[in-house]
Structure formats: C-alpha cells, structure tokens
Amino acid sequence: MRIRTSIALLVLAVAALVHAQSIANLPSANPPIANQSSASLPSAPAPEATTTGSLRGVVVSKDGEVYEGVRVTLTSGSATQSSQTNTAGEFLFEQVAPGAYTLTFNSQGFNSQTISGELQPGQALTVPNIVLGLKESVSEVRVSAETQIEIAEQQIHVEEQQRVLGVLPNYYVSYDPHPVPLTSKQKFKLAWRSNVDPFNWLMNAGFAGYQQASNSFKGYGQGMQGYGKRMGADTADSFFSDMIGGALFPSLFHQDPRYFYKGTGTVKSRIGYALANSVICKGDNMRWQFNYSGIIGGLAAGGISNLYYPDNERSDAVVTFEGAGIGLAGTAVQNLFQEFLIKKLTPHAGKNKTP
C-alpha cells in the first residue's frame, strides 16, 4: 500500500507541475530621448553623494536553522523602526542614516539579542548571523494523559481531512508543529481509516486491472475470476502493510508511523531530514530512533503475501529482503515529495493546528 501510495503521489505531483502556470517575460522599452545640443543646456550640478545605507542579516538557531517571525528593532540616531524576519530568517532595513546603530532581536521563548555598530555613508552592510538561544527559565507545560489523548484525537481528525489535490489520502503526515504521540488504539484507528478509504479501493482496483492486462501472476488466470484474485491480493497487501507496519509493530515498539513535516531550514538540511526518515522515526517519547516497526513490518507483510500468491509467484527470503529494500527507497522518495511539494498540493494542510 505504501509503495502504491508513493507511485500515486509521484504521478499527481508530476501532473501538477506540468499544469503549473508559466510566467510571460514582457520586454521593457525605454522611451527615446530627444537629441539636444550640449551647448544650449545649462551645466548640471554635480550629483549629491549617497548618504543612506542598508542593513541586512539572518537569524538562526544554535543548530543553524533559520527563524521566521523574529522581531527586529533598529535604532539609528533618534529614529527607530521595526521589522520581522521572513521565511528564510532574513531581515532588511533600507534608507538607514549613516552613523552608530543598534539592532535588537526579540522572540517569545528566546533570549533577547542586541548588537551595535557603525554604518558608513552609502554602505550596504550584512551583519553576521544572529544566533538566538532558548530561555532557560521557560516553564514546561505538563498535560495529563487524558488531555494528551484528546489532543492526539484532534490531530488525527485533521490528518484524516488531508487529501492531495483534494483526492489522494495523505493521512500519515503531520504538519502540526507540536505533535503528540498516539495510543495503540489511535494507531489502529488511523490504519483502518486508511484501508477503508474509497480511494484506496479504487487504487487497488486499478492495480489489479493493470496486472490483468499485463498477465502478472499468471497462476490467477484471466477473466473475472482472475481479476477478483488479483484484486483480493492487492487489497490484502494494503491491509497487512497498514495494519502491521502502521499499527501493530508501532504499538509493540512504541513508535510513531507518521512523517513529521519539517518545512524549515536549508534545502540541504531538509533533504537530509527526508531521506533519514526512511530509516528513523519518532518514538512515543517523541525522540528519534531506528525505525524497527516500519522496516520489520515491511518484511513481515512481504512474508505473509506468500500465503495467498500463486505457488510459482511466491518469493524466497532473498526476494523478500530485496522487496523491503525497494520499499525503503520508495519511502525516501515519497518523503522528499512530502517535504518539498505535497503540502502545496494539499488544501488546508498545516492550517489547523492544535494547542
């Protein structure tokens, strides 16, 4: 199921890119300037020297991740102006009078930072990266187990509304910046919801039709009987993949089967994050650990499929492990699309955040 979902995500993503709106480049034209005799024109005064300059910089964490929404206050002489960092953590002040200046950086939950310097006339100054640290005195908010379960229910409800292009289910991705772990019951609920989704049945029917046309799994034969066997096998693959890899083993190993969207930092750091999430996951303690549940679950689901595939189509241990490796590669590619594209194609993704 996860591999077929990855294929469907890739197809939808490519289709969206093909239909992206192109931007027309409009030629610019400069109006002609009439020729005039230089002798008839009065001599122009010498241009005044540029007196104002600019200040720019980037606000980051100790790990180098950029911070959006940090309030930056510039004091230059008797003038004061404020701004906020953008999604790249950048700030910019233009038309700044030369002379001494002070920059102050504030954000809730972080220690304030102040730097000073002197701006030369006409200078475009880029200040060194500003590093904000967390306040040591930030109080820790503790919630009861009952409250945490309620918050998790809200997050699952939001995830169940996520559909790529409004069609393809995207349940196993959390865009919430403050996710909470799921109970075993909630993990099974999410897996079951994924299996009974109508689009999942349509996708299984489509794969069965393709297998019928290409005569895959010849032992099933042709006709309606052969198609029904292929449809049943694909449905079973989806069921065992979601239930074992997405619910049973995550419950046994106390791990979370979801992908947690990063969305911040450099492109390189986000690529590394997406690829790493094919072999690591968050535990129920919300700490990163090796993804035992996903990898062992994939092997188990592949082994169980030998029980209902034709005798001559059943795979040995080597092929099962090869299939698990292909599944990991597919997960890594799917994570890359999740990190950089799928959110843009999912209506209302990340807008409904729980407290």
Tab-separated table of C-alpha atoms in Angstrom:
chain	number	residue	atom	x	y	z
A	1	MET	CA	0.000	0.000	0.000
A	2	ARG	CA	2.793	2.444	0.937
A	3	ILE	CA	4.648	1.760	-2.360
A	4	ARG	CA	1.474	2.210	-4.427
A	5	THR	CA	0.668	5.383	-2.495
A	6	SER	CA	4.177	6.652	-3.309
A	7	ILE	CA	3.591	5.954	-7.026
A	8	ALA	CA	0.249	7.772	-6.918
A	9	LEU	CA	1.845	10.754	-5.130
A	10	LEU	CA	4.575	10.945	-7.777
A	11	VAL	CA	2.051	10.804	-10.637
A	12	LEU	CA	-0.096	13.567	-9.077
A	13	ALA	CA	2.951	15.712	-8.339
A	14	VAL	CA	4.216	15.458	-11.931
A	15	ALA	CA	0.748	16.274	-13.244
A	16	ALA	CA	0.596	19.364	-11.030
A	17	LEU	CA	3.979	20.556	-12.243
A	18	VAL	CA	3.000	20.058	-15.908
A	19	HIS	CA	-0.041	22.282	-15.375
A	20	ALA	CA	1.857	24.998	-13.481
A	21	GLN	CA	1.236	28.469	-14.774
A	22	SER	CA	4.068	29.877	-16.922
A	23	ILE	CA	5.181	33.464	-16.478
A	24	ALA	CA	5.441	35.581	-19.597
A	25	ASN	CA	8.517	37.739	-19.927
A	26	LEU	CA	7.448	41.131	-21.067
A	27	PRO	CA	10.073	43.169	-22.974
A	28	SER	CA	10.773	46.540	-21.482
A	29	ALA	CA	11.039	49.588	-23.634
A	30	ASN	CA	12.777	52.806	-22.839
A	31	PRO	CA	11.310	55.986	-24.404
A	32	PRO	CA	13.676	57.731	-26.818
A	33	ILE	CA	15.428	60.824	-25.573
A	34	ALA	CA	15.468	63.771	-27.930
A	35	ASN	CA	18.894	64.987	-29.059
A	36	GLN	CA	19.792	68.383	-27.766
A	37	SER	CA	22.880	70.417	-28.267
A	38	SER	CA	25.080	70.346	-25.213
A	39	ALA	CA	25.896	73.981	-25.809
A	40	SER	CA	22.261	75.005	-25.305
A	41	LEU	CA	21.919	73.198	-21.971
A	42	PRO	CA	22.993	74.702	-18.677
A	43	SER	CA	25.663	72.766	-16.865
A	44	ALA	CA	24.144	70.212	-14.410
A	45	PRO	CA	25.152	70.391	-10.778
A	46	ALA	CA	27.319	67.571	-9.501
A	47	PRO	CA	25.210	64.680	-8.066
A	48	GLU	CA	24.999	64.539	-4.320
A	49	ALA	CA	26.817	61.681	-2.661
A	50	THR	CA	24.607	58.868	-1.355
A	51	THR	CA	24.251	59.308	2.381
A	52	THR	CA	21.920	56.498	3.418
A	53	GLY	CA	22.773	52.800	3.523
A	54	SER	CA	21.170	49.461	4.354
A	55	LEU	CA	21.399	46.721	6.979
A	56	ARG	CA	20.547	43.076	6.441
A	57	GLY	CA	21.162	39.745	8.139
A	58	VAL	CA	19.804	36.319	9.111
A	59	VAL	CA	18.546	35.000	12.468
A	60	VAL	CA	19.329	31.341	13.184
A	61	SER	CA	19.294	28.766	15.968
A	62	LYS	CA	22.368	27.192	17.518
A	63	ASP	CA	21.948	24.339	15.026
A	64	GLY	CA	21.871	26.710	12.060
A	65	GLU	CA	18.113	26.546	11.361
A	66	VAL	CA	16.558	29.851	10.349
A	67	TYR	CA	13.927	31.571	12.500
A	68	GLU	CA	10.863	33.186	10.953
A	69	GLY	CA	8.849	35.930	12.665
A	70	VAL	CA	11.600	37.280	14.945
A	71	ARG	CA	11.001	40.966	15.766
A	72	VAL	CA	13.986	43.127	14.809
A	73	THR	CA	14.211	46.732	16.068
A	74	LEU	CA	16.692	49.189	14.566
A	75	THR	CA	17.739	52.312	16.460
A	76	SER	CA	19.777	54.771	14.423
A	77	GLY	CA	20.256	58.219	15.900
A	78	SER	CA	16.834	59.425	17.020
A	79	ALA	CA	14.993	57.162	14.546
A	80	THR	CA	13.566	53.737	15.421
A	81	GLN	CA	11.971	51.208	13.062
A	82	SER	CA	10.950	47.561	13.375
A	83	SER	CA	10.558	44.568	11.101
A	84	GLN	CA	10.196	40.779	11.253
A	85	THR	CA	12.309	38.023	9.726
A	86	ASN	CA	10.835	36.281	6.676
A	87	THR	CA	10.566	32.554	5.972
A	88	ALA	CA	14.297	32.449	5.241
A	89	GLY	CA	15.090	34.111	8.589
A	90	GLU	CA	16.199	37.297	6.833
A	91	PHE	CA	15.650	40.941	7.791
A	92	LEU	CA	16.394	44.115	5.822
A	93	PHE	CA	16.402	47.818	6.659
A	94	GLU	CA	16.862	50.326	3.828
A	95	GLN	CA	17.411	54.097	3.785
A	96	VAL	CA	19.335	53.913	7.071
A	97	ALA	CA	21.175	57.083	8.083
A	98	PRO	CA	24.926	56.618	8.493
A	99	GLY	CA	26.432	56.531	11.944
A	100	ALA	CA	26.018	54.418	15.048
A	101	TYR	CA	23.160	51.885	15.104
A	102	THR	CA	21.724	49.243	17.431
A	103	LEU	CA	19.794	46.110	16.423
A	104	THR	CA	17.626	44.305	18.990
A	105	PHE	CA	16.120	40.840	18.368
A	106	ASN	CA	13.133	39.511	20.327
A	107	SER	CA	11.002	36.392	20.061
A	108	GLN	CA	8.787	34.683	22.621
A	109	GLY	CA	10.614	31.924	24.446
A	110	PHE	CA	14.069	33.102	23.343
A	111	ASN	CA	16.742	35.266	24.935
A	112	SER	CA	16.876	38.794	23.502
A	113	GLN	CA	19.946	39.672	21.454
A	114	THR	CA	21.421	43.146	20.861
A	115	ILE	CA	24.273	44.161	18.577
A	116	SER	CA	25.729	47.584	17.771
A	117	GLY	CA	27.921	49.018	15.056
A	118	GLU	CA	28.505	51.934	12.744
A	119	LEU	CA	27.168	52.311	9.217
A	120	GLN	CA	29.216	54.228	6.690
A	121	PRO	CA	27.537	56.557	4.122
A	122	GLY	CA	26.144	54.524	1.227
A	123	GLN	CA	27.224	51.216	2.801
A	124	ALA	CA	25.172	48.027	2.241
A	125	LEU	CA	26.111	46.165	5.408
A	126	THR	CA	25.412	42.490	6.060
A	127	VAL	CA	25.770	41.728	9.767
A	128	PRO	CA	26.988	38.294	10.963
A	129	ASN	CA	24.298	35.677	11.602
A	130	ILE	CA	22.328	36.371	14.774
A	131	VAL	CA	22.042	33.271	16.994
A	132	LEU	CA	19.056	33.149	19.358
A	133	GLY	CA	19.062	30.768	22.308
A	134	LEU	CA	16.109	29.392	24.247
A	135	LYS	CA	15.344	30.951	27.596
A	136	GLU	CA	16.405	28.687	30.412
A	137	SER	CA	13.529	29.969	32.502
A	138	VAL	CA	10.824	28.878	30.032
A	139	SER	CA	8.324	26.909	32.069
A	140	GLU	CA	7.499	23.382	30.985
A	141	VAL	CA	3.842	22.740	30.283
A	142	ARG	CA	2.663	19.381	31.515
A	143	VAL	CA	-0.624	17.856	30.456
A	144	SER	CA	-2.404	14.840	31.819
A	145	ALA	CA	-2.538	11.598	29.830
A	146	GLU	CA	-6.244	12.182	29.230
A	147	THR	CA	-5.616	15.648	27.800
A	148	GLN	CA	-2.820	14.291	25.571
A	149	ILE	CA	-5.158	11.656	24.144
A	150	GLU	CA	-7.714	14.357	23.340
A	151	ILE	CA	-5.073	16.453	21.552
A	152	ALA	CA	-3.958	13.378	19.587
A	153	GLU	CA	-7.592	12.799	18.551
A	154	GLN	CA	-7.766	16.360	17.232
A	155	GLN	CA	-4.570	15.870	15.255
A	156	ILE	CA	-5.814	12.576	13.769
A	157	HIS	CA	-9.048	14.280	12.759
A	158	VAL	CA	-7.067	16.940	10.910
A	159	GLU	CA	-4.866	14.313	9.219
A	160	GLU	CA	-7.933	12.407	8.029
A	161	GLN	CA	-9.023	15.503	6.091
A	162	GLN	CA	-5.713	15.756	4.214
A	163	ARG	CA	-6.025	14.821	0.538
A	164	VAL	CA	-3.511	15.621	-2.186
A	165	LEU	CA	-5.281	17.677	-4.872
A	166	GLY	CA	-8.392	17.034	-2.781
A	167	VAL	CA	-8.384	13.333	-3.814
A	168	LEU	CA	-5.471	11.154	-2.663
A	169	PRO	CA	-5.459	10.383	1.104
A	170	ASN	CA	-2.448	11.820	2.933
A	171	TYR	CA	-3.189	10.541	6.444
A	172	TYR	CA	0.294	9.600	7.607
A	173	VAL	CA	1.798	13.111	7.575
A	174	SER	CA	1.676	15.545	10.488
A	175	TYR	CA	2.049	19.258	9.728
A	176	ASP	CA	1.400	20.252	13.339
A	177	PRO	CA	4.441	21.951	14.934
A	178	HIS	CA	3.534	20.407	18.308
A	179	PRO	CA	2.616	16.760	17.622
A	180	VAL	CA	1.765	14.390	20.442
A	181	PRO	CA	2.187	10.590	20.407
A	182	LEU	CA	-0.671	8.284	19.505
A	183	THR	CA	-2.064	5.498	21.645
A	184	SER	CA	-2.167	1.957	20.239
A	185	LYS	CA	-5.896	2.354	19.690
A	186	GLN	CA	-5.330	5.534	17.693
A	187	LYS	CA	-2.639	3.867	15.552
A	188	PHE	CA	-5.023	1.045	14.635
A	189	LYS	CA	-7.793	3.571	14.007
A	190	LEU	CA	-5.624	5.523	11.557
A	191	ALA	CA	-4.558	2.326	9.769
A	192	TRP	CA	-8.154	1.130	9.480
A	193	ARG	CA	-9.314	4.521	8.220
A	194	SER	CA	-6.666	4.354	5.502
A	195	ASN	CA	-7.790	0.874	4.433
A	196	VAL	CA	-11.494	1.620	4.145
A	197	ASP	CA	-10.991	4.885	2.270
A	198	PRO	CA	-12.822	4.674	-1.099
A	199	PHE	CA	-9.781	5.938	-2.994
A	200	ASN	CA	-7.755	3.024	-1.596
A	201	TRP	CA	-10.242	0.580	-3.122
A	202	LEU	CA	-10.171	2.403	-6.449
A	203	MET	CA	-6.374	2.295	-6.448
A	204	ASN	CA	-6.375	-1.445	-5.708
A	205	ALA	CA	-8.886	-1.977	-8.498
A	206	GLY	CA	-6.675	-0.020	-10.884
A	207	PHE	CA	-3.552	-2.028	-9.999
A	208	ALA	CA	-5.490	-5.265	-10.380
A	209	GLY	CA	-6.621	-4.152	-13.841
A	210	TYR	CA	-3.047	-3.352	-14.834
A	211	GLN	CA	-1.862	-6.750	-13.566
A	212	GLN	CA	-4.664	-8.447	-15.501
A	213	ALA	CA	-3.747	-6.630	-18.723
A	214	SER	CA	-0.028	-7.448	-18.353
A	215	ASN	CA	-0.885	-11.018	-17.219
A	216	SER	CA	1.071	-10.626	-13.996
A	217	PHE	CA	0.675	-13.544	-11.567
A	218	LYS	CA	-0.311	-15.954	-14.319
A	219	GLY	CA	-1.390	-18.509	-11.737
A	220	TYR	CA	-4.504	-16.437	-11.099
A	221	GLY	CA	-5.663	-16.912	-14.681
A	222	GLN	CA	-7.791	-14.488	-16.680
A	223	GLY	CA	-11.430	-13.482	-16.759
A	224	MET	CA	-13.440	-12.186	-13.834
A	225	GLN	CA	-12.118	-14.931	-11.578
A	226	GLY	CA	-8.513	-13.956	-12.291
A	227	TYR	CA	-9.287	-10.275	-11.812
A	228	GLY	CA	-11.030	-10.990	-8.499
A	229	LYS	CA	-7.998	-12.911	-7.213
A	230	ARG	CA	-5.670	-10.068	-8.175
A	231	MET	CA	-7.992	-7.524	-6.574
A	232	GLY	CA	-8.113	-9.625	-3.423
A	233	ALA	CA	-4.318	-9.944	-3.294
A	234	ASP	CA	-3.814	-6.192	-3.732
A	235	THR	CA	-6.383	-5.472	-1.034
A	236	ALA	CA	-4.647	-7.919	1.289
A	237	ASP	CA	-1.290	-6.255	0.567
A	238	SER	CA	-2.754	-2.885	1.564
A	239	PHE	CA	-4.361	-4.289	4.682
A	240	PHE	CA	-1.290	-6.092	6.025
A	241	SER	CA	1.057	-3.238	5.101
A	242	ASP	CA	-1.012	-0.665	7.001
A	243	MET	CA	-2.057	-2.865	9.911
A	244	ILE	CA	1.325	-4.471	10.553
A	245	GLY	CA	3.704	-1.665	9.538
A	246	GLY	CA	1.425	1.191	10.579
A	247	ALA	CA	-0.267	-0.128	13.720
A	248	LEU	CA	0.840	-3.498	15.137
A	249	PHE	CA	4.623	-3.052	15.194
A	250	PRO	CA	4.465	0.674	16.029
A	251	SER	CA	2.389	-0.327	19.069
A	252	LEU	CA	4.819	-3.096	20.075
A	253	PHE	CA	7.922	-0.913	19.609
A	254	HIS	CA	6.228	2.265	20.909
A	255	GLN	CA	6.974	4.185	17.704
A	256	ASP	CA	5.015	6.675	15.605
A	257	PRO	CA	4.240	5.632	11.986
A	258	ARG	CA	3.716	9.204	10.729
A	259	TYR	CA	6.048	11.510	8.786
A	260	PHE	CA	6.582	14.804	10.628
A	261	TYR	CA	6.888	17.670	8.168
A	262	LYS	CA	9.967	19.842	8.786
A	263	GLY	CA	9.397	22.794	6.434
A	264	THR	CA	12.242	24.966	7.811
A	265	GLY	CA	15.991	25.162	7.432
A	266	THR	CA	18.204	24.988	4.373
A	267	VAL	CA	17.307	22.862	1.364
A	268	LYS	CA	20.244	20.574	2.155
A	269	SER	CA	19.108	20.015	5.747
A	270	ARG	CA	15.538	19.271	4.632
A	271	ILE	CA	16.741	16.768	2.015
A	272	GLY	CA	18.828	15.000	4.657
A	273	TYR	CA	15.866	15.014	7.029
A	274	ALA	CA	13.517	13.478	4.437
A	275	LEU	CA	15.984	10.734	3.434
A	276	ALA	CA	16.832	9.889	7.040
A	277	ASN	CA	13.138	9.430	7.850
A	278	SER	CA	13.072	6.302	5.697
A	279	VAL	CA	15.121	4.501	8.380
A	280	ILE	CA	14.413	6.528	11.542
A	281	CYS	CA	11.197	7.605	13.228
A	282	LYS	CA	9.953	9.254	16.383
A	283	GLY	CA	9.154	7.062	19.341
A	284	ASP	CA	6.162	7.563	21.585
A	285	ASN	CA	8.568	9.556	23.775
A	286	MET	CA	8.935	11.900	20.734
A	287	ARG	CA	12.649	11.098	20.426
A	288	TRP	CA	14.286	9.924	17.209
A	289	GLN	CA	15.167	6.221	16.967
A	290	PHE	CA	15.752	3.459	14.428
A	291	ASN	CA	12.540	2.592	12.591
A	292	TYR	CA	12.182	-1.021	13.716
A	293	SER	CA	8.409	-1.011	13.239
A	294	GLY	CA	8.436	0.194	9.636
A	295	ILE	CA	11.314	-1.994	8.411
A	296	ILE	CA	10.333	-5.201	10.223
A	297	GLY	CA	6.692	-4.520	9.381
A	298	GLY	CA	7.545	-4.337	5.673
A	299	LEU	CA	9.392	-7.670	5.856
A	300	ALA	CA	6.511	-9.290	7.739
A	301	ALA	CA	3.900	-8.044	5.260
A	302	GLY	CA	6.034	-9.340	2.366
A	303	GLY	CA	6.351	-12.731	4.018
A	304	ILE	CA	2.611	-13.017	4.648
A	305	SER	CA	1.879	-12.272	0.977
A	306	ASN	CA	3.427	-15.660	0.109
A	307	LEU	CA	0.393	-17.282	1.707
A	308	TYR	CA	-2.022	-16.080	-0.974
A	309	TYR	CA	0.079	-15.510	-4.099
A	310	PRO	CA	0.324	-18.342	-6.688
A	311	ASP	CA	2.902	-21.036	-5.883
A	312	ASN	CA	5.123	-20.147	-8.839
A	313	GLU	CA	4.965	-16.424	-7.938
A	314	ARG	CA	5.952	-16.696	-4.291
A	315	SER	CA	9.245	-15.075	-3.322
A	316	ASP	CA	12.049	-16.564	-1.260
A	317	ALA	CA	13.800	-14.810	1.620
A	318	VAL	CA	16.247	-13.026	-0.693
A	319	VAL	CA	13.475	-11.583	-2.859
A	320	THR	CA	11.521	-10.584	0.253
A	321	PHE	CA	14.505	-8.615	1.555
A	322	GLU	CA	15.018	-7.072	-1.888
A	323	GLY	CA	11.386	-6.014	-1.877
A	324	ALA	CA	11.831	-4.436	1.556
A	325	GLY	CA	14.849	-2.512	0.232
A	326	ILE	CA	12.829	-1.245	-2.717
A	327	GLY	CA	10.133	-0.222	-0.256
A	328	LEU	CA	12.662	1.832	1.746
A	329	ALA	CA	13.850	3.567	-1.409
A	330	GLY	CA	10.245	4.340	-2.323
A	331	THR	CA	9.646	5.744	1.159
A	332	ALA	CA	12.700	8.008	0.827
A	333	VAL	CA	11.429	9.392	-2.500
A	334	GLN	CA	7.942	9.855	-1.064
A	335	ASN	CA	9.420	11.756	1.907
A	336	LEU	CA	11.222	14.134	-0.460
A	337	PHE	CA	7.942	14.907	-2.200
A	338	GLN	CA	6.235	15.317	1.168
A	339	GLU	CA	8.872	17.785	2.326
A	340	PHE	CA	9.008	19.969	-0.790
A	341	LEU	CA	5.817	19.544	-2.839
A	342	ILE	CA	2.886	17.619	-1.366
A	343	LYS	CA	1.954	20.255	1.214
A	344	LYS	CA	1.460	22.778	-1.599
A	345	LEU	CA	-0.929	20.342	-3.306
A	346	THR	CA	-2.897	19.519	-0.147
A	347	PRO	CA	-5.703	22.023	0.585
A	348	HIS	CA	-5.678	23.433	4.126
A	349	ALA	CA	-2.581	21.382	5.086
A	350	GLY	CA	-0.922	22.753	8.196
A	351	LYS	CA	-3.602	25.406	8.798
A	352	ASN	CA	-5.481	23.526	11.525
A	353	LYS	CA	-3.023	23.367	14.423
A	354	THR	CA	-3.821	22.044	17.868
A	355	PRO	CA	-2.672	23.868	21.008
